[in-house]
Short mmCIF file of C-alpha atoms in Angstrom, two decimals:
data_model
loop_
_atom_site.label_atom_id
_atom_site.label_comp_id
_atom_site.label_asym_id
_atom_site.label_seq_id
_atom_site.Cartn_x
_atom_site.Cartn_y
_atom_site.Cartn_z
CA UNK A 1022 -15.30 -17.49 -18.63
CA UNK A 1023 -16.92 -13.71 -19.28
CA UNK A 1024 -20.22 -14.99 -18.17
CA UNK A 1025 -20.03 -16.13 -14.75
CA UNK A 1026 -18.06 -12.80 -14.16
CA UNK A 1027 -21.01 -10.52 -15.87
CA UNK A 1028 -23.48 -12.43 -13.57
CA UNK A 1029 -21.32 -12.30 -10.25
CA UNK A 1030 -21.21 -8.58 -11.03
CA UNK A 1031 -24.81 -8.25 -11.72
CA UNK A 1032 -26.15 -10.53 -8.50
CA UNK A 1033 -23.61 -8.13 -5.91
CA UNK A 1034 -24.42 -4.69 -8.38
CA UNK A 1035 -28.41 -5.47 -8.39
CA UNK A 1036 -28.36 -6.94 -4.08
CA UNK A 1037 -25.93 -3.81 -2.74
CA UNK A 1038 -28.53 -1.86 -4.90
CA UNK A 1039 -31.28 -2.93 -2.70
CA UNK A 1040 -29.32 -2.43 0.40
CA UNK A 1041 -27.99 1.08 -0.87
CA UNK A 1042 -31.74 2.20 -1.03
CA UNK A 1043 -32.33 1.89 2.20
CA UNK A 1044 -29.31 3.29 3.79
CA UNK A 1045 -30.39 7.03 1.22
CA UNK A 1046 -33.97 6.56 2.79
CA UNK A 1047 -32.28 7.00 6.48
CA UNK A 1048 -29.10 9.53 5.38
CA UNK A 1049 -26.30 7.57 6.01
CA UNK A 1050 -24.91 7.96 2.98
CA UNK A 1051 -23.49 9.68 0.69
CA UNK A 1052 -23.69 9.73 -3.44
CA UNK A 1053 -23.57 5.96 -4.31
CA UNK A 1054 -23.75 4.53 -7.66
CA UNK A 1055 -27.66 4.10 -8.45
CA UNK A 1056 -27.01 8.24 -7.53
CA UNK A 1057 -26.98 9.39 -11.62
CA UNK A 1058 -28.02 13.23 -12.55
CA UNK A 1059 -31.56 12.68 -13.98
CA UNK A 1060 -33.55 11.80 -10.33
CA UNK A 1061 -35.68 8.96 -10.50
CA UNK A 1062 -34.09 6.83 -13.12
CA UNK A 1063 -32.87 3.43 -13.40
CA UNK A 1064 -29.19 3.98 -14.43
CA UNK A 1065 -28.14 1.83 -17.32
CA UNK A 1066 -25.65 -1.06 -17.27
CA UNK A 1067 -22.80 1.68 -18.84
CA UNK A 1068 -23.66 4.29 -16.23
CA UNK A 1069 -23.45 1.93 -13.20
CA UNK A 1070 -20.00 0.41 -14.72
CA UNK A 1071 -18.71 3.87 -15.01
CA UNK A 1072 -19.01 4.50 -11.18
CA UNK A 1073 -18.29 1.64 -9.56
CA UNK A 1074 -14.53 2.24 -11.71
CA UNK A 1075 -14.82 5.97 -9.81
CA UNK A 1076 -15.98 4.96 -6.65
CA UNK A 1077 -12.95 1.69 -6.15
CA UNK A 1078 -10.04 4.23 -6.01
CA UNK A 1079 -12.26 6.58 -3.59
CA UNK A 1080 -12.75 3.83 -0.88
CA UNK A 1081 -9.13 2.44 -1.40
CA UNK A 1082 -7.88 6.57 -0.30
CA UNK A 1083 -10.21 6.83 2.11
CA UNK A 1084 -9.18 2.85 3.61
CA UNK A 1085 -5.51 4.42 3.54
CA UNK A 1086 -6.59 7.10 4.90
CA UNK A 1087 -8.31 5.20 7.71
CA UNK A 1088 -5.72 3.06 8.77
CA UNK A 1089 -1.72 3.90 7.35
CA UNK A 1090 0.33 1.05 5.86
CA UNK A 1091 3.88 2.79 4.77
CA UNK A 1092 5.29 1.35 1.75
CA UNK A 1093 8.72 0.01 0.52
CA UNK A 1094 10.32 3.34 0.33
CA UNK A 1095 8.79 5.42 3.16
CA UNK A 1096 10.22 2.14 5.22
CA UNK A 1097 13.57 2.65 3.48
CA UNK A 1098 13.15 6.40 4.94
CA UNK A 1099 12.15 4.92 8.46
CA UNK A 1100 15.49 2.56 8.34
CA UNK A 1101 17.80 5.63 7.22
CA UNK A 1102 16.26 8.70 10.02
CA UNK A 1103 16.46 4.87 12.93
CA UNK A 1104 20.65 4.71 11.36
CA UNK A 1105 20.86 8.62 11.09
CA UNK A 1106 21.85 7.81 7.74
CA UNK A 1107 22.30 12.18 5.70
CA UNK A 1108 21.49 11.03 2.32
CA UNK A 1109 24.71 11.81 0.64
CA UNK A 1110 26.37 8.53 2.78
CA UNK A 1111 28.42 6.26 0.75
CA UNK A 1112 25.37 3.82 2.82
CA UNK A 1113 23.33 2.09 1.25
CA UNK A 1114 19.59 1.14 1.81
CA UNK A 1115 18.57 -2.13 0.02
CA UNK A 1116 15.19 -4.56 -0.09
CA UNK A 1117 15.81 -7.72 0.76
CA UNK A 1118 11.86 -9.11 1.18
CA UNK A 1119 9.85 -9.72 3.62
CA UNK A 1120 10.16 -11.79 6.18
CA UNK A 1121 7.05 -12.37 8.22
CA UNK A 1122 4.34 -9.52 7.58
CA UNK A 1123 7.91 -7.42 7.29
CA UNK A 1124 10.42 -5.77 5.14
CA UNK A 1125 13.10 -6.53 5.06
CA UNK A 1126 16.50 -4.04 4.77
CA UNK A 1127 20.44 -4.98 4.66
CA UNK A 1128 22.77 -1.81 4.95
CA UNK A 1129 25.34 -1.91 3.73
CA UNK A 1130 28.26 1.06 3.15
CA UNK A 1131 31.29 0.90 0.21
CA UNK A 1132 34.89 1.15 2.63
CA UNK A 1133 38.06 1.36 0.76
CA UNK A 1134 40.29 -1.60 1.86
CA UNK A 1135 44.47 -1.32 1.00
CA UNK A 1136 42.77 0.96 -1.78
CA UNK A 1137 40.50 -1.68 -3.03
CA UNK A 1138 36.09 -0.94 -2.51
CA UNK A 1139 34.29 -3.19 0.09
CA UNK A 1140 30.82 -3.76 0.61
CA UNK A 1141 30.73 -3.82 4.34
CA UNK A 1142 26.94 -5.21 6.04
CA UNK A 1143 25.85 -3.61 8.60
CA UNK A 1144 22.73 -5.61 9.56
CA UNK A 1145 19.98 -6.58 8.26
CA UNK A 1146 16.72 -4.37 9.66
CA UNK A 1147 13.22 -5.61 9.77
CA UNK A 1148 10.08 -2.02 9.69
CA UNK A 1149 6.31 -2.91 10.55
CA UNK A 1150 4.48 -1.86 7.74
CA UNK A 1151 1.47 -0.65 9.70
CA UNK A 1152 3.37 1.31 12.92
CA UNK A 1153 6.78 2.17 10.96
CA UNK A 1154 9.21 0.52 13.89
CA UNK A 1155 11.88 -0.74 13.14
CA UNK A 1156 13.79 -2.92 14.53
CA UNK A 1157 17.60 -4.77 14.59
CA UNK A 1158 16.90 -8.11 12.24
CA UNK A 1159 20.66 -9.69 12.78
CA UNK A 1160 24.28 -8.25 12.59
CA UNK A 1161 26.48 -9.48 9.98
#
């Protein structure tokens, strides 16, 4: 299992290095995996792997900054804001899973009937993770 993965990694890195060299000549890219502290030298496999590990978080950050996605916690706060709920109210917003590509939250409130606490549903809400739009899915 390790050998095919190693070979795939070598092929991808070797193919990418040739293309990167052409792009660098045109002045299109910043520093890359093949840039080392010793100009003109070919980096070792270890240097290339370390460079790849360092570039992955930067690439993910760039993708997230270009196209924003709301996390589950962000979506939960959007539901609270949509319903104008204060943090100290006895209302809970619970993540229930996904419906299609949307977050699904159940909103409920703890109420007392005849001195007995009971959970009363206020509805199910969907949040679009790309736009942050909150919509009522089902009311009780």
